[in-house]
Coordinates of C-alpha atoms and ligand atoms in Angstrom, one line a residue:
M24 CA 86.2 -35.5 -39.1
S25 CA 84.8 -34.7 -35.7
A26 CA 87.5 -36.3 -33.7
T27 CA 86.2 -34.9 -30.3
A28 CA 88.2 -37.2 -28.1
Q29 CA 91.2 -35.5 -26.5
S30 CA 94.5 -36.3 -28.5
P31 CA 97.2 -38.2 -26.5
V32 CA 99.9 -36.0 -25.0
A33 CA 103.5 -37.0 -25.8
A34 CA 106.0 -37.3 -23.0
G35 CA 109.2 -35.4 -22.4
P36 CA 110.0 -31.9 -23.6
L37 CA 108.6 -30.5 -26.9
D38 CA 110.3 -31.6 -30.1
V39 CA 110.3 -28.0 -31.4
A40 CA 112.1 -28.8 -34.7
A41 CA 109.3 -31.4 -35.5
L42 CA 106.7 -29.0 -34.3
R43 CA 108.0 -26.2 -36.6
A44 CA 107.7 -28.5 -39.6
E45 CA 103.9 -28.6 -39.0
F46 CA 103.8 -24.8 -39.9
P47 CA 104.0 -24.4 -43.6
V48 CA 104.3 -20.6 -43.4
L49 CA 107.5 -20.8 -41.4
R50 CA 109.3 -22.5 -44.3
Q51 CA 109.7 -19.4 -46.2
Q52 CA 112.3 -16.7 -46.7
V53 CA 111.5 -13.0 -46.3
H54 CA 113.7 -10.5 -48.1
G55 CA 116.1 -13.4 -48.8
K56 CA 116.3 -14.2 -45.2
P57 CA 114.8 -17.2 -43.2
L58 CA 111.6 -15.9 -41.6
V59 CA 111.8 -15.3 -37.9
F60 CA 108.2 -14.8 -36.8
L61 CA 108.0 -13.0 -33.5
D62 CA 104.5 -11.5 -33.8
S63 CA 102.3 -14.3 -32.3
A64 CA 100.7 -12.1 -29.7
A65 CA 99.0 -10.2 -32.5
S66 CA 98.0 -13.5 -34.3
S67 CA 99.6 -16.8 -34.3
Q68 CA 100.5 -19.0 -37.3
K69 CA 98.5 -22.2 -38.1
P70 CA 99.6 -25.8 -38.0
Q71 CA 98.8 -28.1 -40.9
V72 CA 96.1 -29.9 -39.0
V73 CA 94.1 -26.6 -38.6
I74 CA 94.6 -25.7 -42.3
D75 CA 93.5 -29.3 -43.3
A76 CA 90.4 -29.1 -41.0
E77 CA 89.1 -26.0 -42.6
R78 CA 90.0 -27.2 -46.1
R79 CA 88.3 -30.6 -45.6
C80 CA 85.2 -28.9 -44.3
Y81 CA 84.9 -26.9 -47.5
E82 CA 86.0 -29.7 -49.8
E83 CA 84.0 -32.6 -48.3
Y84 CA 81.0 -31.7 -46.1
Y85 CA 80.3 -28.0 -46.0
A86 CA 76.6 -26.9 -45.4
N87 CA 74.8 -24.7 -43.1
I88 CA 74.4 -26.1 -39.6
H89 CA 71.6 -26.9 -37.2
R90 CA 68.8 -26.5 -39.6
G91 CA 69.3 -29.2 -42.2
V92 CA 68.0 -32.8 -42.4
H93 CA 70.4 -33.6 -45.2
K94 CA 73.7 -35.5 -44.7
L95 CA 76.1 -32.5 -45.3
S96 CA 74.2 -30.4 -42.9
Q97 CA 74.4 -33.2 -40.3
L98 CA 78.1 -33.7 -40.8
S99 CA 78.8 -29.9 -40.5
T100 CA 76.7 -29.6 -37.4
E101 CA 78.4 -32.6 -35.8
A102 CA 81.9 -31.1 -36.6
Y103 CA 81.0 -27.7 -35.4
E104 CA 79.3 -29.0 -32.1
G105 CA 82.3 -31.3 -31.7
A106 CA 84.5 -28.2 -31.6
R107 CA 82.3 -26.7 -28.9
E108 CA 82.9 -30.0 -26.8
D109 CA 86.7 -29.5 -27.6
V110 CA 86.6 -26.0 -26.1
R111 CA 84.5 -27.2 -23.1
R112 CA 87.1 -29.9 -22.2
F113 CA 90.0 -27.5 -22.8
L114 CA 88.6 -24.9 -20.5
G115 CA 87.5 -27.4 -17.9
A116 CA 83.9 -26.1 -18.2
A117 CA 80.9 -28.0 -16.8
S118 CA 78.8 -28.0 -19.9
T119 CA 78.9 -27.1 -23.6
K120 CA 75.8 -24.8 -22.8
E121 CA 78.4 -22.5 -21.3
V122 CA 80.5 -22.3 -24.4
V123 CA 79.3 -19.5 -26.7
F124 CA 80.9 -19.0 -30.1
T125 CA 81.7 -15.4 -31.0
R126 CA 84.0 -13.7 -33.5
G127 CA 86.7 -13.3 -30.8
T128 CA 87.6 -11.8 -27.6
T129 CA 86.4 -8.3 -28.6
E130 CA 83.0 -9.6 -29.3
S131 CA 82.9 -11.7 -26.2
V132 CA 83.6 -8.7 -23.9
N133 CA 81.0 -6.6 -25.8
L134 CA 78.4 -9.3 -25.4
V135 CA 78.8 -9.3 -21.6
A136 CA 78.9 -5.5 -21.5
Q137 CA 75.7 -5.2 -23.6
T138 CA 73.7 -7.9 -22.0
W139 CA 74.8 -8.6 -18.4
G140 CA 76.1 -5.1 -18.1
R141 CA 73.1 -3.2 -19.3
R142 CA 70.9 -5.2 -17.0
H143 CA 73.0 -5.1 -13.8
V144 CA 75.1 -1.9 -13.9
G145 CA 73.1 1.3 -13.0
P146 CA 73.7 4.9 -11.9
G147 CA 76.4 5.2 -9.3
D148 CA 77.7 1.5 -9.7
E149 CA 81.3 0.8 -10.5
V150 CA 83.2 -1.4 -13.0
L151 CA 86.8 -2.1 -12.1
I152 CA 89.5 -2.9 -14.7
T153 CA 93.3 -2.6 -14.5
A154 CA 95.8 -0.3 -16.1
L155 CA 97.2 -3.0 -18.4
E156 CA 94.1 -3.8 -20.4
H157 CA 93.8 -4.1 -24.2
H158 CA 91.4 -1.5 -25.6
S159 CA 88.8 -4.3 -26.1
N160 CA 88.7 -4.7 -22.3
I161 CA 88.5 -0.9 -21.7
V162 CA 86.2 0.7 -24.3
P163 CA 83.1 -1.7 -24.0
W164 CA 83.1 -0.8 -20.2
Q165 CA 83.6 2.8 -20.9
M166 CA 80.6 2.7 -23.2
L167 CA 78.5 0.9 -20.7
C168 CA 79.5 3.2 -17.8
E169 CA 78.6 6.2 -19.9
E170 CA 75.3 4.9 -20.9
R171 CA 74.4 3.7 -17.4
H172 CA 76.0 6.6 -15.5
A173 CA 78.3 4.3 -13.8
K174 CA 82.0 4.8 -12.9
L175 CA 84.9 3.1 -14.5
K176 CA 87.7 2.6 -12.0
V177 CA 91.3 1.5 -12.9
A178 CA 93.7 -0.4 -10.6
P179 CA 97.2 0.9 -11.2
I180 CA 100.4 -1.1 -12.1
D181 CA 103.8 -0.7 -10.7
D182 CA 106.9 0.2 -12.8
R183 CA 107.5 -3.4 -13.7
G184 CA 104.0 -3.8 -15.1
A185 CA 102.5 -5.8 -12.2
V186 CA 99.0 -4.9 -10.9
L187 CA 99.2 -3.4 -7.4
L188 CA 97.0 -5.9 -5.7
D189 CA 96.5 -3.9 -2.5
Q190 CA 95.3 -1.0 -4.7
F191 CA 93.1 -3.4 -6.7
E192 CA 91.6 -4.7 -3.4
K193 CA 91.1 -1.1 -2.1
Q194 CA 89.3 -0.1 -5.3
L195 CA 86.7 -2.9 -4.8
S196 CA 83.6 -1.8 -3.0
V197 CA 80.0 -2.8 -2.6
R198 CA 79.3 -0.6 -5.6
T199 CA 81.6 -2.8 -7.9
K200 CA 79.2 -4.7 -10.0
L201 CA 81.8 -6.1 -12.4
C202 CA 85.6 -6.6 -12.6
A203 CA 87.4 -7.3 -15.8
F204 CA 91.0 -8.0 -16.2
A205 CA 93.5 -9.7 -18.6
H206 CA 95.0 -13.1 -17.7
V207 CA 98.1 -12.1 -19.6
S208 CA 98.9 -8.6 -20.9
N209 CA 99.6 -8.4 -24.6
A210 CA 101.7 -5.1 -24.2
L211 CA 103.8 -6.1 -21.2
G212 CA 103.6 -9.9 -20.9
T213 CA 102.4 -9.7 -17.2
V214 CA 100.6 -12.7 -16.0
N215 CA 98.1 -11.5 -13.5
P216 CA 97.3 -13.6 -10.4
V217 CA 93.8 -14.0 -11.8
K218 CA 92.6 -16.7 -9.3
Q219 CA 93.7 -14.3 -6.4
M220 CA 92.1 -11.3 -8.1
T221 CA 88.9 -13.2 -8.8
A222 CA 88.6 -14.3 -5.1
M223 CA 89.1 -10.6 -4.0
A224 CA 86.4 -9.5 -6.4
K225 CA 84.0 -12.3 -5.5
K226 CA 84.4 -11.5 -1.7
R227 CA 82.9 -8.1 -2.6
G228 CA 80.1 -9.7 -4.7
A229 CA 81.4 -8.5 -8.1
V230 CA 81.0 -10.6 -11.2
V231 CA 84.4 -11.3 -12.9
L232 CA 85.3 -11.4 -16.5
V233 CA 88.8 -12.6 -17.5
D234 CA 90.3 -11.6 -20.9
G235 CA 92.1 -14.8 -21.8
A236 CA 93.2 -13.7 -25.3
Q237 CA 96.9 -14.0 -24.6
A238 CA 96.7 -16.8 -21.9
L239 CA 94.8 -19.4 -23.7
P240 CA 97.6 -20.3 -26.1
R241 CA 100.3 -20.1 -23.5
L242 CA 99.1 -21.5 -20.1
P243 CA 96.8 -24.2 -18.8
V244 CA 93.4 -22.7 -18.1
D245 CA 90.7 -24.1 -15.9
V246 CA 87.8 -21.8 -15.6
Q247 CA 86.3 -23.7 -12.6
D248 CA 89.6 -23.5 -10.8
L249 CA 90.0 -19.8 -11.5
G250 CA 86.5 -19.2 -10.1
C251 CA 85.6 -16.4 -12.6
D252 CA 82.2 -16.0 -14.2
F253 CA 83.2 -15.2 -17.8
Y254 CA 86.3 -16.1 -19.8
A255 CA 86.9 -14.7 -23.3
F256 CA 89.4 -15.8 -26.0
S257 CA 90.1 -15.6 -29.7
G258 CA 90.8 -18.6 -32.0
H259 CA 93.4 -16.7 -34.1
K260 CA 95.8 -16.3 -31.2
A261 CA 95.5 -19.9 -30.3
Y262 CA 96.8 -21.4 -33.6
G263 CA 93.2 -21.5 -34.9
P264 CA 91.4 -19.5 -37.5
S265 CA 90.4 -15.8 -37.3
G266 CA 86.8 -14.7 -37.0
I267 CA 86.0 -17.2 -34.4
G268 CA 86.3 -17.0 -30.6
V269 CA 84.6 -18.0 -27.4
L270 CA 82.8 -16.5 -24.4
W271 CA 82.7 -19.0 -21.6
G272 CA 80.1 -18.0 -19.0
R273 CA 78.7 -19.5 -15.9
R274 CA 75.4 -21.2 -16.8
E275 CA 73.2 -19.5 -14.2
L276 CA 74.5 -16.0 -15.4
L277 CA 74.0 -16.9 -19.1
E278 CA 70.5 -18.2 -18.4
A279 CA 69.5 -15.0 -16.7
M280 CA 71.1 -12.7 -19.3
P281 CA 68.9 -11.3 -22.2
P282 CA 69.9 -12.2 -25.7
W283 CA 72.2 -9.7 -27.5
Q284 CA 71.7 -10.0 -31.2
G285 CA 68.4 -11.1 -32.7
G286 CA 68.0 -13.3 -35.7
G287 CA 68.1 -16.9 -36.9
D288 CA 69.2 -19.8 -34.7
M289 CA 68.7 -17.8 -31.4
I290 CA 65.0 -18.4 -31.4
L291 CA 62.7 -21.2 -30.6
S292 CA 59.6 -19.7 -32.2
V293 CA 58.8 -16.3 -33.8
T294 CA 55.4 -14.6 -34.1
F295 CA 54.9 -10.9 -34.7
G296 CA 53.4 -10.9 -31.2
K297 CA 56.2 -12.7 -29.4
T298 CA 59.4 -14.5 -29.9
L299 CA 60.7 -17.4 -27.6
Y300 CA 64.5 -17.5 -27.4
N301 CA 66.5 -20.6 -27.9
E302 CA 68.3 -22.5 -25.1
L303 CA 72.0 -22.0 -24.2
P304 CA 74.3 -21.4 -25.9
Y305 CA 72.4 -20.7 -29.1
K306 CA 70.4 -17.8 -27.5
F307 CA 73.7 -15.8 -28.0
E308 CA 74.5 -17.1 -31.5
A309 CA 72.3 -15.2 -34.0
G310 CA 72.9 -15.9 -37.6
T311 CA 75.1 -18.2 -39.5
P312 CA 78.4 -18.5 -37.7
N313 CA 81.9 -19.1 -38.9
I314 CA 81.3 -22.7 -39.4
A315 CA 84.6 -23.7 -40.9
G316 CA 86.3 -21.4 -38.4
G317 CA 84.7 -23.2 -35.5
I318 CA 85.7 -26.5 -36.9
G319 CA 89.3 -25.3 -37.3
L320 CA 89.3 -24.0 -33.8
G321 CA 88.4 -27.4 -32.6
A322 CA 91.4 -28.8 -34.5
A323 CA 93.6 -26.1 -32.9
I324 CA 92.5 -27.0 -29.5
R325 CA 93.2 -30.8 -30.0
W326 CA 96.6 -29.8 -31.4
L327 CA 97.4 -27.8 -28.3
E328 CA 96.2 -30.7 -26.1
S329 CA 98.4 -33.1 -28.1
K330 CA 101.4 -30.9 -27.3
G331 CA 100.4 -30.4 -23.7
M332 CA 100.0 -27.0 -22.2
Q333 CA 102.5 -27.6 -19.4
R334 CA 105.1 -28.5 -22.1
I335 CA 104.2 -25.5 -24.2
L336 CA 104.4 -23.2 -21.0
A337 CA 107.8 -24.7 -20.2
H338 CA 109.2 -24.2 -23.6
E339 CA 108.0 -20.6 -24.0
D340 CA 109.3 -19.8 -20.6
A341 CA 112.8 -21.0 -21.5
V342 CA 112.8 -19.1 -24.7
L343 CA 111.5 -16.0 -22.8
R344 CA 114.3 -16.1 -20.3
H345 CA 116.9 -16.5 -23.0
G346 CA 115.4 -13.7 -25.0
T347 CA 115.3 -11.4 -21.9
E348 CA 118.9 -11.9 -21.1
A349 CA 120.0 -11.6 -24.7
L350 CA 118.0 -8.3 -25.2
L351 CA 119.4 -6.8 -22.0
Q352 CA 122.9 -7.1 -23.6
V353 CA 121.9 -4.6 -26.4
P354 CA 123.2 -1.2 -25.5
G355 CA 120.5 1.5 -25.1
L356 CA 117.7 -1.2 -24.9
T357 CA 115.1 -0.9 -22.2
L358 CA 112.5 -3.6 -21.6
V359 CA 109.1 -2.4 -20.9
G360 CA 107.2 -4.9 -18.7
T361 CA 109.4 -6.9 -16.4
A362 CA 106.9 -8.2 -14.0
P363 CA 108.0 -11.2 -11.9
E364 CA 105.3 -13.4 -13.6
K365 CA 105.6 -13.0 -17.3
A366 CA 104.6 -14.8 -20.5
G367 CA 106.2 -14.7 -23.9
V368 CA 106.0 -11.0 -24.7
L369 CA 109.1 -8.8 -24.9
S370 CA 108.2 -5.1 -25.3
F371 CA 111.2 -2.7 -25.5
V372 CA 112.4 0.7 -26.6
L373 CA 115.9 1.5 -28.1
E374 CA 117.3 4.9 -26.9
G375 CA 117.0 7.6 -29.7
I376 CA 115.5 5.2 -32.3
H377 CA 111.7 5.2 -33.2
P378 CA 110.1 1.7 -32.8
H379 CA 108.8 2.1 -36.4
D380 CA 112.4 2.4 -37.7
I381 CA 113.3 -0.7 -35.6
G382 CA 110.4 -2.6 -37.1
Q383 CA 111.3 -1.8 -40.7
V384 CA 115.1 -2.7 -40.3
L385 CA 114.2 -6.0 -38.6
D386 CA 111.8 -6.7 -41.4
S387 CA 114.5 -6.3 -43.9
E388 CA 116.4 -9.0 -41.9
G389 CA 113.4 -11.4 -42.0
V390 CA 112.5 -10.8 -38.4
A391 CA 108.7 -10.0 -38.0
I392 CA 107.8 -8.0 -34.9
R393 CA 105.2 -5.5 -34.0
T394 CA 105.6 -1.8 -33.3
G395 CA 103.1 0.7 -31.9
H396 CA 100.8 0.9 -28.9
H397 CA 99.5 -2.6 -29.3
C398 CA 96.0 -1.5 -28.6
A399 CA 96.9 -0.6 -25.1
Q400 CA 97.5 3.2 -25.3
P401 CA 97.0 3.7 -21.5
V402 CA 99.9 1.3 -20.9
M403 CA 102.1 3.5 -23.2
D404 CA 100.9 6.6 -21.3
R405 CA 101.8 4.9 -18.0
Y406 CA 105.4 4.7 -19.2
G407 CA 105.4 8.0 -21.0
I408 CA 106.2 6.5 -24.4
P409 CA 104.2 6.6 -27.6
A410 CA 105.0 3.0 -28.7
T411 CA 107.3 0.0 -28.2
A412 CA 108.8 -2.6 -30.4
R413 CA 107.3 -6.0 -29.4
A414 CA 108.6 -9.4 -30.0
S415 CA 106.1 -12.0 -29.0
L416 CA 106.5 -15.7 -28.8
G417 CA 104.7 -18.7 -30.2
V418 CA 105.2 -22.2 -29.4
Y419 CA 107.3 -22.6 -32.6
N420 CA 109.9 -20.0 -31.5
T421 CA 113.5 -21.1 -30.5
T422 CA 116.4 -19.5 -28.7
E423 CA 117.9 -19.1 -32.2
D424 CA 115.0 -16.8 -33.1
L425 CA 115.8 -14.5 -30.3
D426 CA 119.5 -14.6 -31.2
A427 CA 118.5 -13.5 -34.8
L428 CA 116.5 -10.8 -33.2
V429 CA 119.4 -9.5 -31.2
R430 CA 121.7 -9.7 -34.3
A431 CA 119.3 -7.6 -36.3
L432 CA 119.0 -5.0 -33.4
H433 CA 122.7 -4.5 -33.6
K434 CA 122.2 -3.7 -37.3
V435 CA 119.5 -1.2 -36.2
R436 CA 121.9 0.5 -33.8
E437 CA 124.6 0.6 -36.6
M438 CA 122.2 2.4 -38.9
F439 CA 120.5 4.7 -36.5
G440 CA 122.7 4.9 -33.4
Ligands
PMP507 N1 92.8 -8.8 -25.3 C1 94.1 -9.0 -25.4 C2 94.9 -9.1 -24.2 C3 94.6 -9.1 -26.6 O1 95.9 -9.3 -26.8 C4 93.7 -9.0 -27.8 C5 94.3 -9.0 -29.2 N2 95.5 -8.2 -29.4 C6 92.4 -8.8 -27.6 C7 91.9 -8.7 -26.3 C8 91.4 -8.6 -28.7 O2 91.4 -9.8 -29.4 P1 90.5 -9.8 -30.8 O3 91.1 -8.7 -31.7 O4 90.9 -11.2 -31.3 O5 89.1 -9.7 -30.6

């Protein structure tokens, strides 16, 4: 049950038909049409091994972790801590002490803002982000800057959705205490050159947090190679459960940070006079966590490893290229986000048709996409639009899915055009 060893990676290109069969949810029809699921940037579907890992936990050995001497508690602890080792290996981290389980990316960013941020960011200091961030990598910094009388600076993007690196570099100063940016943009699909951006920020002495919510399920990630200080991601976007995520942090920074939430598991001893905090990573894990979720995340990580991140990347890239070309043939369609380095997100607008109407007609055709501001309102403002329609890819999507999207978009145009 706690298979912590890395699963072997198969050779050759991905067998996507076989892989699709691992996702029970994809077998259904929606409104009498085969489901075409193109909303994985919001949350991905789950393979059978992840569903089974959670189910087996509840059916066979569930108990609270870390505190029990009885068999079930030991088994649960072993499986949960095995998942932490899976995450460590997947991220290329030096130690499981650096892998903090959280509820997801949002909580990971807030943890850093509220602990490292409150201690190190003071009046007149600066926090630098970019114009393509998700709200969860904007608002925690805004809150921190407001509280600490610091300044939030924003590096702009060009019309294609790429961060203007010279501007980014110019905005860095000796006052920049922290720099936070997405690895992959959920609204535009832009892949940021995070290694380069990190090096620029480090040269100025800033601490770097990378929001890996969209990158982790799509690209190979090695936190030591990236050189960043913190890396955040969510289980539910990476074919794992919701309510579980990770903050990876460099050990020396985590050691020096004060705890965030107080409670059980984050302490060594408590008296009314003084509390001694637990060692890493438990210092940041107050209360009973999402035990089955963590175990499910471990299963998702091993599943990703068994497919191979290079193969996943190559497959998604081929589908993205096909989809980009196919969408550009639809009259009146404009892609929003055409950066040279892009991952599997296709945001677009159709002239004269509201994205919400697009979403509803597509749904009636069995095609699930997302419409709205994608929790990135400043990105919408940058393009002067209130919303986009967004088709986002998962590893199970095929070129046929994108052809079905295009056929459905022609129907939208017939109805509203
Ligand atoms: N950052 C990015 C780039 C995202 O796409 C998302 C989710 N849409 C988040 C952060 C927040 O993730 P979560 O809601 O899982 O905390």
